[in-house]
PDB file of C-alpha atoms in Angstrom:
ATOM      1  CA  UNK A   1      91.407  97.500 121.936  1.00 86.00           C
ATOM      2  CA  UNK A   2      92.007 101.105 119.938  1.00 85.00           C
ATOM      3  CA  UNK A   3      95.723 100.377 120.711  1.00 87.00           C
ATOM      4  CA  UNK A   4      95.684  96.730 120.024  1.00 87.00           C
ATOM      5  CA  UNK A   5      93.966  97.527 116.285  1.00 80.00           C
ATOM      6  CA  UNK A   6      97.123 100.147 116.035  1.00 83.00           C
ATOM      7  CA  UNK A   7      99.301  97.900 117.043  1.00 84.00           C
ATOM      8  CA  UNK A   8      98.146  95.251 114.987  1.00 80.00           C
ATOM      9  CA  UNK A   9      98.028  96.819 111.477  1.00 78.00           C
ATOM     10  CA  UNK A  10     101.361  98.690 112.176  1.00 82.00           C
ATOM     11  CA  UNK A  11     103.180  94.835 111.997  1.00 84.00           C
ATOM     12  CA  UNK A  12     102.375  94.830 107.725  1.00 80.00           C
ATOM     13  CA  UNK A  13     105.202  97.538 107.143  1.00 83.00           C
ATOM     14  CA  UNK A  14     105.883  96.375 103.312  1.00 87.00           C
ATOM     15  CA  UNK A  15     102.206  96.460 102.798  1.00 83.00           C
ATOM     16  CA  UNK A  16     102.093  99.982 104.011  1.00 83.00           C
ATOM     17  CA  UNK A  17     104.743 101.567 101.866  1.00 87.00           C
ATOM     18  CA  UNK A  18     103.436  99.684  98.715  1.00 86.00           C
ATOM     19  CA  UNK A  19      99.637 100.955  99.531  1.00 84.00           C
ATOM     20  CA  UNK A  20     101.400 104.256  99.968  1.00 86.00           C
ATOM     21  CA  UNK A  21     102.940 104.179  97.245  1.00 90.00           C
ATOM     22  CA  UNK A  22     100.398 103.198  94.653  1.00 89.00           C
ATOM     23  CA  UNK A  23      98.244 105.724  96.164  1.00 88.00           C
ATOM     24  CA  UNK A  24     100.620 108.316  95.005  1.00 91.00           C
ATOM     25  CA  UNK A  25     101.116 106.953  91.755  1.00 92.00           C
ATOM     26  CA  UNK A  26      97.158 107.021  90.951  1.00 92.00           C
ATOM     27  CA  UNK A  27      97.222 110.879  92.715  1.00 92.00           C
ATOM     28  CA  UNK A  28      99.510 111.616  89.661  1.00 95.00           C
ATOM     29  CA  UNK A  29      96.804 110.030  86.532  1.00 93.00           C
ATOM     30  CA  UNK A  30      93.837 111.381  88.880  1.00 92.00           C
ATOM     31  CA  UNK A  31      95.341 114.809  89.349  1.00 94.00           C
ATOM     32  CA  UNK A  32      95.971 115.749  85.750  1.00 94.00           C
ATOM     33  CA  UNK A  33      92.794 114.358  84.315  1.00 94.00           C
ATOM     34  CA  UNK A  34      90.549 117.176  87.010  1.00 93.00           C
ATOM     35  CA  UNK A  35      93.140 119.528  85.929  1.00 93.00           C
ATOM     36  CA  UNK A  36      92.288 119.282  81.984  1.00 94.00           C
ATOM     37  CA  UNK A  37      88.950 119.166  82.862  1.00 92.00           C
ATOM     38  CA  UNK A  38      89.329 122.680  84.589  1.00 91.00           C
ATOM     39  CA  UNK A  39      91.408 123.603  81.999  1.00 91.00           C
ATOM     40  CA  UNK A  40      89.007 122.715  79.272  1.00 90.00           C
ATOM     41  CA  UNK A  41      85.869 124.360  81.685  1.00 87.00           C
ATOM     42  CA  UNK A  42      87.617 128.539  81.566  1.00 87.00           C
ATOM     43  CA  UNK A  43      89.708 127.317  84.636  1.00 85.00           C
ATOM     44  CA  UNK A  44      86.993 126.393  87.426  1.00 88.00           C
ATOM     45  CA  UNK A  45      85.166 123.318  86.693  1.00 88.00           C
ATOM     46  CA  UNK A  46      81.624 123.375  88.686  1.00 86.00           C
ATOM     47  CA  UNK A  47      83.169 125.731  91.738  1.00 86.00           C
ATOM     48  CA  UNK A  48      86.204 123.794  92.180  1.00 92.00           C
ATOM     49  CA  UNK A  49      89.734 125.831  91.201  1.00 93.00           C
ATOM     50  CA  UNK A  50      92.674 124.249  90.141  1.00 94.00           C
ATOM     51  CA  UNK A  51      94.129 124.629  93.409  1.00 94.00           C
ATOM     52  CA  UNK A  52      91.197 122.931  94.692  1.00 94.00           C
ATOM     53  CA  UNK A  53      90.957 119.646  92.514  1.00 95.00           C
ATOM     54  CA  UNK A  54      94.326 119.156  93.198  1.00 95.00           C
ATOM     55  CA  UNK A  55      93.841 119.391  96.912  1.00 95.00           C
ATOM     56  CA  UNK A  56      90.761 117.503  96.272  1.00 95.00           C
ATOM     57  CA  UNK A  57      92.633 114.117  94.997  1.00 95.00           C
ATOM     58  CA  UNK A  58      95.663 114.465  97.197  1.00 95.00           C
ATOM     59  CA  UNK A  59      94.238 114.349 100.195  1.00 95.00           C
ATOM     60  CA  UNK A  60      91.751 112.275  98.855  1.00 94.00           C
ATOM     61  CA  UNK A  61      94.350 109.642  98.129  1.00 93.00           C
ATOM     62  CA  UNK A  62      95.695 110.261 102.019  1.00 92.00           C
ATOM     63  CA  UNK A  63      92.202 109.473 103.087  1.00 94.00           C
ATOM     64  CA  UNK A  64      91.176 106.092 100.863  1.00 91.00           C
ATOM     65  CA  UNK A  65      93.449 104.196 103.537  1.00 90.00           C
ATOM     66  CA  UNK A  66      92.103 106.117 106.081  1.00 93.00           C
ATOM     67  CA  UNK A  67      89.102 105.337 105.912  1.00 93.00           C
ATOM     68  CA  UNK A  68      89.293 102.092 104.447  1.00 90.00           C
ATOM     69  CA  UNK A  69      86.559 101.688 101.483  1.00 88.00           C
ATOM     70  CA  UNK A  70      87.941  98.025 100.155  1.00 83.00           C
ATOM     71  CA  UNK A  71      89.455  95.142 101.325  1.00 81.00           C
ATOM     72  CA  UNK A  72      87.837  94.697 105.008  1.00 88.00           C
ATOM     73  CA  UNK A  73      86.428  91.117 105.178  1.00 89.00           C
ATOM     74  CA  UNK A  74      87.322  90.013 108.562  1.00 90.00           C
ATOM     75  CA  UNK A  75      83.303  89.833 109.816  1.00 91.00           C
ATOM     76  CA  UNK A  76      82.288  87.622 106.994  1.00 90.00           C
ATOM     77  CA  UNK A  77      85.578  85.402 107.159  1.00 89.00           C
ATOM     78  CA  UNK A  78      84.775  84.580 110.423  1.00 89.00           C
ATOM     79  CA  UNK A  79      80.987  84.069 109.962  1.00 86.00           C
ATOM     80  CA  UNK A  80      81.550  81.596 107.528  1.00 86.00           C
ATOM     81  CA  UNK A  81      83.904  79.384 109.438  1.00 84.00           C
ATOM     82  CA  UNK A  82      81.857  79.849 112.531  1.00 83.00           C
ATOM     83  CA  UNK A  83      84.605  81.833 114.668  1.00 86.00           C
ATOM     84  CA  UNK A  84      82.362  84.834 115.186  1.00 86.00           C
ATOM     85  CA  UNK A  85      80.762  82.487 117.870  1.00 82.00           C
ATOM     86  CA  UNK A  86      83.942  83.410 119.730  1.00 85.00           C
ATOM     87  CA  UNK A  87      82.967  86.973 119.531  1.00 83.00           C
ATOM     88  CA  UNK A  88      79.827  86.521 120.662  1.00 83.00           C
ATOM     89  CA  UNK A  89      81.283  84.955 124.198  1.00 83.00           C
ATOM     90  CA  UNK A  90      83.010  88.109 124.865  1.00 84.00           C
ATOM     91  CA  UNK A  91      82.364  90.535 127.360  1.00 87.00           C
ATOM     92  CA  UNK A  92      82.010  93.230 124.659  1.00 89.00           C
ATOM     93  CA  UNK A  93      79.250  93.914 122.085  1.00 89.00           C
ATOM     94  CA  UNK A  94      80.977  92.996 118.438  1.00 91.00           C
ATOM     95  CA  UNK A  95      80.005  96.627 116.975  1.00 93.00           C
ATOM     96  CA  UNK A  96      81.736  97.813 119.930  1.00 93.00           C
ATOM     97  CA  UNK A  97      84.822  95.701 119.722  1.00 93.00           C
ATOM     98  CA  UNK A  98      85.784  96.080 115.750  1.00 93.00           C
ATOM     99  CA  UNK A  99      84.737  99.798 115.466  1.00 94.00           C
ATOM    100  CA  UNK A 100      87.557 100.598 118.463  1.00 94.00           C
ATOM    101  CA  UNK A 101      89.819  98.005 116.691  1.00 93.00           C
ATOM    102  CA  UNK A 102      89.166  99.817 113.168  1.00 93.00           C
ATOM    103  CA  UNK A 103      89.685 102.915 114.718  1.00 93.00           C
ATOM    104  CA  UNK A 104      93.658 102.116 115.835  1.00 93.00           C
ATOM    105  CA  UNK A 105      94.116 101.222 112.187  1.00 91.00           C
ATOM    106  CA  UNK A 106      92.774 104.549 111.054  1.00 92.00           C
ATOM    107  CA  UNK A 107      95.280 106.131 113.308  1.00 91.00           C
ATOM    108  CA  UNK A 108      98.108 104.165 112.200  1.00 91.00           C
ATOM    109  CA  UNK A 109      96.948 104.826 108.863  1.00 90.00           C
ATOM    110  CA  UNK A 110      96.685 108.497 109.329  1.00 91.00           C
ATOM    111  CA  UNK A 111     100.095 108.801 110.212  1.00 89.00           C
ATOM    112  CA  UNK A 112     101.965 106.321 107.233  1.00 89.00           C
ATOM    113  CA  UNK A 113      99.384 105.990 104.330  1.00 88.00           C
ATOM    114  CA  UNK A 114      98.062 110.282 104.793  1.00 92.00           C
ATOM    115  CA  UNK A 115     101.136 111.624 104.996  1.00 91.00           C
ATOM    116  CA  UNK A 116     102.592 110.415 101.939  1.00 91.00           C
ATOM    117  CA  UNK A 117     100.527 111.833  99.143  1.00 92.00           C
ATOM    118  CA  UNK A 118      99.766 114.669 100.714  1.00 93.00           C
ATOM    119  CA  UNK A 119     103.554 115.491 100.978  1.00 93.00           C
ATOM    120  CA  UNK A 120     103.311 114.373  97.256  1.00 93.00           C
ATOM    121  CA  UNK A 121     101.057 116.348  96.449  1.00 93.00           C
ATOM    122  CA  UNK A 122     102.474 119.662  97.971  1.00 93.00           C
ATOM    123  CA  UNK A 123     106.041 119.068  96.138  1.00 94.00           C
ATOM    124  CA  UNK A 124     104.390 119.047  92.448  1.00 94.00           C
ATOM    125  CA  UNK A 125     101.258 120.912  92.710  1.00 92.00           C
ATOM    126  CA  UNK A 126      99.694 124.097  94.119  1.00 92.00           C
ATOM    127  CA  UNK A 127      97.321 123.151  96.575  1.00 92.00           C
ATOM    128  CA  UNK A 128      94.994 125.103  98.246  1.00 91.00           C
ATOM    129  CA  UNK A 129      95.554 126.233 101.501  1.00 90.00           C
ATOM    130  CA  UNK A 130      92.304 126.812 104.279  1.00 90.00           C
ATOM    131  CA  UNK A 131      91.456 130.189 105.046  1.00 90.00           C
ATOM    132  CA  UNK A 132      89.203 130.103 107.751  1.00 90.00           C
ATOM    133  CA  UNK A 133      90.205 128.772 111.422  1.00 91.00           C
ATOM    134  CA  UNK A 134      86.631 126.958 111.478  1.00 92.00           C
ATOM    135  CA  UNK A 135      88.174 124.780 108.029  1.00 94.00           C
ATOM    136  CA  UNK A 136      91.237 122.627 110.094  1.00 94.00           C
ATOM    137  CA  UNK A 137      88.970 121.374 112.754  1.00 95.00           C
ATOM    138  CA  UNK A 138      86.169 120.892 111.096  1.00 96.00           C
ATOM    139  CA  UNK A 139      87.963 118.784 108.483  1.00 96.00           C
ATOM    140  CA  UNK A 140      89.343 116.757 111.563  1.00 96.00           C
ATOM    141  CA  UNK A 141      85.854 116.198 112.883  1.00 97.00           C
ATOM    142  CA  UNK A 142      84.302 115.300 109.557  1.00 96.00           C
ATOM    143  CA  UNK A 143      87.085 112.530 108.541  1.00 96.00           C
ATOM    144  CA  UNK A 144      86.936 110.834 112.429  1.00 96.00           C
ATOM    145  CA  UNK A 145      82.859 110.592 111.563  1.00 97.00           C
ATOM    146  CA  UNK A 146      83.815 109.825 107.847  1.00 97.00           C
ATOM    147  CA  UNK A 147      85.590 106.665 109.285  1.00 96.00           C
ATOM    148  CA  UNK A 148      82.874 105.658 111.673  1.00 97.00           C
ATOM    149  CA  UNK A 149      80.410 105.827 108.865  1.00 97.00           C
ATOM    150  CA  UNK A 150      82.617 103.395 106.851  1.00 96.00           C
ATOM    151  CA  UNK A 151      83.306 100.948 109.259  1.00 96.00           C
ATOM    152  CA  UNK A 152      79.367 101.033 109.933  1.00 96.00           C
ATOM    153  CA  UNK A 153      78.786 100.070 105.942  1.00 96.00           C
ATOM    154  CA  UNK A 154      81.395  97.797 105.551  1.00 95.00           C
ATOM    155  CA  UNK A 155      80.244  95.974 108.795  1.00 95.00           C
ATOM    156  CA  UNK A 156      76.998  95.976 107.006  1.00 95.00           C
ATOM    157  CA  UNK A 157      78.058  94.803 103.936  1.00 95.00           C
ATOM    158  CA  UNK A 158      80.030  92.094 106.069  1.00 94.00           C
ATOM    159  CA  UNK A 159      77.296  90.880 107.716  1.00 93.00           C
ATOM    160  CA  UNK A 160      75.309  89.417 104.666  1.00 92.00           C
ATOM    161  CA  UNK A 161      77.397  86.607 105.546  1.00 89.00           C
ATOM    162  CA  UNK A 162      75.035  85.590 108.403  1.00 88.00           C
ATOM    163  CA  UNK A 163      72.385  85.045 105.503  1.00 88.00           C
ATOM    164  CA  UNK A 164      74.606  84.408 102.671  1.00 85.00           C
ATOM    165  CA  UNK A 165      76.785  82.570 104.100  1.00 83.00           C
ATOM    166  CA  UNK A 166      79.175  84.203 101.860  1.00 84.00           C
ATOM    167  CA  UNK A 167      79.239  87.812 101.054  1.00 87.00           C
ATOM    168  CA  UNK A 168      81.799  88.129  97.986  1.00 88.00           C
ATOM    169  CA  UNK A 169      78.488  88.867  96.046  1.00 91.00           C
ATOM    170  CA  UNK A 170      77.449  91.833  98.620  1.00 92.00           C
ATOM    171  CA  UNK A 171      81.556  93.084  98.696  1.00 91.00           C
ATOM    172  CA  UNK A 172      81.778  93.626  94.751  1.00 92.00           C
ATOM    173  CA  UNK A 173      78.549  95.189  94.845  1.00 92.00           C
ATOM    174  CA  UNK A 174      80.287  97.780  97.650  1.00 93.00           C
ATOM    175  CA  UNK A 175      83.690  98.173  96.077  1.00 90.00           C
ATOM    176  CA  UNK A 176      81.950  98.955  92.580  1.00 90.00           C
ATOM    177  CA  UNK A 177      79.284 101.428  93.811  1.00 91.00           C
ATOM    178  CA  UNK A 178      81.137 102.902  96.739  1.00 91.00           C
ATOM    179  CA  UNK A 179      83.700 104.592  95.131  1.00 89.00           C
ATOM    180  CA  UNK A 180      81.478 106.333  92.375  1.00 91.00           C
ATOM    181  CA  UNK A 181      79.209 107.339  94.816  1.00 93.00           C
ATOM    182  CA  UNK A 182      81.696 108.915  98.112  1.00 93.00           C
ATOM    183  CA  UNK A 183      83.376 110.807  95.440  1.00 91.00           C
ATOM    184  CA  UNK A 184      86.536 109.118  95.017  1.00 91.00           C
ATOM    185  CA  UNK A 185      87.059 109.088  91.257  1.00 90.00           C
ATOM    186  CA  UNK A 186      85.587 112.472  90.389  1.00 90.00           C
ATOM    187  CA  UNK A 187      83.847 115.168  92.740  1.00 93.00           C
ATOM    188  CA  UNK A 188      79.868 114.408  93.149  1.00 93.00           C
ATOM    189  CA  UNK A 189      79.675 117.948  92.648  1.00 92.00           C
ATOM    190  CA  UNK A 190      80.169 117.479  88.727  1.00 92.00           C
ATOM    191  CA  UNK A 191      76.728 115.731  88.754  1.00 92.00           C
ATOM    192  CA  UNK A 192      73.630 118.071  88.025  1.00 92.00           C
ATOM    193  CA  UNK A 193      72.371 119.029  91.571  1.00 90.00           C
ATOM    194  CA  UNK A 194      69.665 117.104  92.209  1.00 92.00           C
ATOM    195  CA  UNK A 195      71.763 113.726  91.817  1.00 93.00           C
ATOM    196  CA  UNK A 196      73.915 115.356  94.202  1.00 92.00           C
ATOM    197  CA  UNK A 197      71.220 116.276  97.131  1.00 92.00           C
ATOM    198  CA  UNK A 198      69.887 113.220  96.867  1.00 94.00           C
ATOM    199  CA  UNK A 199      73.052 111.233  97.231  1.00 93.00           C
ATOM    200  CA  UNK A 200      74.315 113.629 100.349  1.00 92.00           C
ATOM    201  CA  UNK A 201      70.679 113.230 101.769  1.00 92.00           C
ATOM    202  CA  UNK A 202      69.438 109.293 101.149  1.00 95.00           C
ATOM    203  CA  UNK A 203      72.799 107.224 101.108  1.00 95.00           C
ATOM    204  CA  UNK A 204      76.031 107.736 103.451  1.00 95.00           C
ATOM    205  CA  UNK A 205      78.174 107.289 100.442  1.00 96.00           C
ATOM    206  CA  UNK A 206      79.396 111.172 100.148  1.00 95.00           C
ATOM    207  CA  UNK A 207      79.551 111.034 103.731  1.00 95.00           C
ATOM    208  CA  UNK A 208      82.518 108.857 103.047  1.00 95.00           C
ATOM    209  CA  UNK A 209      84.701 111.132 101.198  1.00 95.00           C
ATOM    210  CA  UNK A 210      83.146 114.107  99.647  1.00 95.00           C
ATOM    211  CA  UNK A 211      82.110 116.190 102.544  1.00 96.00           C
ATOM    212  CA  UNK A 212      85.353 116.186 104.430  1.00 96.00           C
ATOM    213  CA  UNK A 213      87.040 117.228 100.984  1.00 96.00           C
ATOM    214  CA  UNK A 214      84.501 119.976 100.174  1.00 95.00           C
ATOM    215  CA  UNK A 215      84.984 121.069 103.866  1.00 96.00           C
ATOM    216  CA  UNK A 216      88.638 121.545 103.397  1.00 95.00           C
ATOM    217  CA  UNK A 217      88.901 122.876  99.866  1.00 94.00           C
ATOM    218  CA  UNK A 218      85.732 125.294 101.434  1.00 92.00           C
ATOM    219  CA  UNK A 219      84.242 124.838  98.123  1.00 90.00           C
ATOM    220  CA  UNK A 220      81.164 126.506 100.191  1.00 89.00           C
ATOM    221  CA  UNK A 221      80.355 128.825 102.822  1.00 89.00           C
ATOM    222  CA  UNK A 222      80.937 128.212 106.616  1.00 91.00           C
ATOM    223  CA  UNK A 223      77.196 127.572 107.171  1.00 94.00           C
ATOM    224  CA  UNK A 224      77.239 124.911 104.291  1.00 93.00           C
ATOM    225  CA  UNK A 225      80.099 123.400 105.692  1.00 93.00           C
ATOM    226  CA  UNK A 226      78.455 123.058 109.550  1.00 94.00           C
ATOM    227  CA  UNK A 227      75.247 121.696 107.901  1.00 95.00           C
ATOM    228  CA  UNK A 228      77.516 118.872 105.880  1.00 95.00           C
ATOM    229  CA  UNK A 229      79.372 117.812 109.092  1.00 96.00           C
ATOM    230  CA  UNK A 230      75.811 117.644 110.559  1.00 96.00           C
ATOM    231  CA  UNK A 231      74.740 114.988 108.262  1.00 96.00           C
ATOM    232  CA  UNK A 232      77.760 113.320 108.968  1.00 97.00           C
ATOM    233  CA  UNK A 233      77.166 112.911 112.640  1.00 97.00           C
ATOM    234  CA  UNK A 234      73.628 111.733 111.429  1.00 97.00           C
ATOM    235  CA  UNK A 235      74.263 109.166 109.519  1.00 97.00           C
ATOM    236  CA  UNK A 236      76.844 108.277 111.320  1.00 97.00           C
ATOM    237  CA  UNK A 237      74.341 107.393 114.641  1.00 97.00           C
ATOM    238  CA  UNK A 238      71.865 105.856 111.985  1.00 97.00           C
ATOM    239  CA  UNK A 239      74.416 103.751 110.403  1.00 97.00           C
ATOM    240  CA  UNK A 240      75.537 102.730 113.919  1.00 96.00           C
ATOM    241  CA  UNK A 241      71.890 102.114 115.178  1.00 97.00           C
ATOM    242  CA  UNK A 242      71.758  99.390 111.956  1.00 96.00           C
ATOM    243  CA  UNK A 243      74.822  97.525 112.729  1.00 96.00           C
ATOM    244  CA  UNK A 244      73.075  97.120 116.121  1.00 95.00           C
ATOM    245  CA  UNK A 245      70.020  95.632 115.002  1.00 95.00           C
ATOM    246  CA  UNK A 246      71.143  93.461 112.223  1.00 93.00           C
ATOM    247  CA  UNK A 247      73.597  92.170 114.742  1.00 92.00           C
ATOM    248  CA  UNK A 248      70.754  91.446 117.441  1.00 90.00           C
ATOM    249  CA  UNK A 249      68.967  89.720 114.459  1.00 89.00           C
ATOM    250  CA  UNK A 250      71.406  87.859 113.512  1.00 87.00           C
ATOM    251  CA  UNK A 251      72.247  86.270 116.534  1.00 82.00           C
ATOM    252  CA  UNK A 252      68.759  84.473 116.368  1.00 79.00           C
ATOM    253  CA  UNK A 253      69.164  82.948 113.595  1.00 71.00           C
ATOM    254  CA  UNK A 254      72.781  81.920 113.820  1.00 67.00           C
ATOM    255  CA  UNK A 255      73.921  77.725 113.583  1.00 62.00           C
ATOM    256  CA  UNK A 256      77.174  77.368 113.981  1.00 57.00           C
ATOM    257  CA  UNK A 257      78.124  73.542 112.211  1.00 53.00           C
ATOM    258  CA  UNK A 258      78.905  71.701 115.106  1.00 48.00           C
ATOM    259  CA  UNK A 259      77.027  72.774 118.253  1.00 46.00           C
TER     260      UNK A 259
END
């Protein structure tokens, strides 16, 4: 099913090089506006060096497609035209079956819509480079649980439909708050700290984004780092655990029209 999802996404080629693309033109605006504001802040802004916000958005740009924040409405398509009955026929659990499909188009999109700003991102600006062997894999760890975390909210979000019947009200609500809060337009660390703690603590949101950035710019020590890949894997099994039970829930109350 992993291979079918990578498979599957890797058929929308012009869609791929124009996502690509725009990513790298917003890693451009994005870029220069944390770089005035270290600039303006005595050259480090809040911990981060220049070096570092600029590694910060670019690979941040690499991993919005990665991990997929917007545009995933599949669940709640299918919920309200009363296909996901077909789903629940199958042999395997729906959680199961669109988390290993989500997770081919991560890996297709690791290798056409990463790549690309990244590369960007190195040709125009100074980026930081890791300097601790621990940084590489944990960065690899923390974006494979960032992506399982995502799925997990957006199949959340998705599922609203079962009780909404349509969830374009629940969807805006995510695309609007989830990109404030995982970091994406500005680093959660520029919030006073207790925002912050509270954020990486109570919601999954930084989970998203932030932590594998800050564990690859090693804006902290190595036994900061651990501990922020060890929420991941938390919420990541919580998150999980929900999409299991609002899925079991669901299926009691579910009327399909027609039968």
């Amino acid at each position: 099913m992993t291979r079918s999802g990578f498979r599957r996404y890797s058929t929308y080629r012009q869609a791929t090089l124009a996502g690509a693309f725009t990513n790298t033109v917003f890693g451009f605006l994005r870029c220069y506006v944390l770089l005035a504001v270290a600039s303006g802040a005595g050259g480090v802004a809040n911990g981060y060096t220049p070096e570092q916000l600029a590694t910060f958005v670019w690979v941040g740009q690499g991993l919005l497609a990665v991990i997929l924040l917007w545009r995933w409405t599949e669940l709640a398509d299918r919920i309200r035209t009363g296909e996901v009955a077909s789903d629940l026929l199958r042999p395997v659990h729906p959680v199961v079956s669109y988390l290993a499909t989500d997770l081919g188009r991560a890996g297709y999109a690791l290798l056409t819509r990463f790549l690309p700003p990244v590369l960007t991102g190195l040709l125009f600006f100074d980026l930081a480079a890791p300097t601790r062997w621990q940084t590489v894999p944990l960065f690899a760890l923390s974006t494979g649980l960032a992506v399982v975390i995502c799925f997990g909210c957006r199949y959340l979000v998705n599922a609203t439909a079962y009780w909404l019947h349509d969830a374009r009200g629940a969807l805006i609500l995510w695309t609007l708050g989830s990109g404030v809060l995982a970091g994406l337009y500005f680093p959660l660390r520029f919030l006073p700290d207790w925002i912050t703690v509270t954020l990486w603590l109570a919601t999954p949101f930084p989970s998203l984004l932030q932590t594998p950035l800050d564990v690859l710019v090693e804006r902290d020590g190595r036994l900061v780092q651990a501990a922020m890949v060890i929420v991941q894997v938390l919420w990541a099994g919580l998150v999980l655990l929900a999409c299991h039970a609002v899925q079991r829930r669901a299926e009691r109350r579910l009327v399909v029209q027609g039968g």
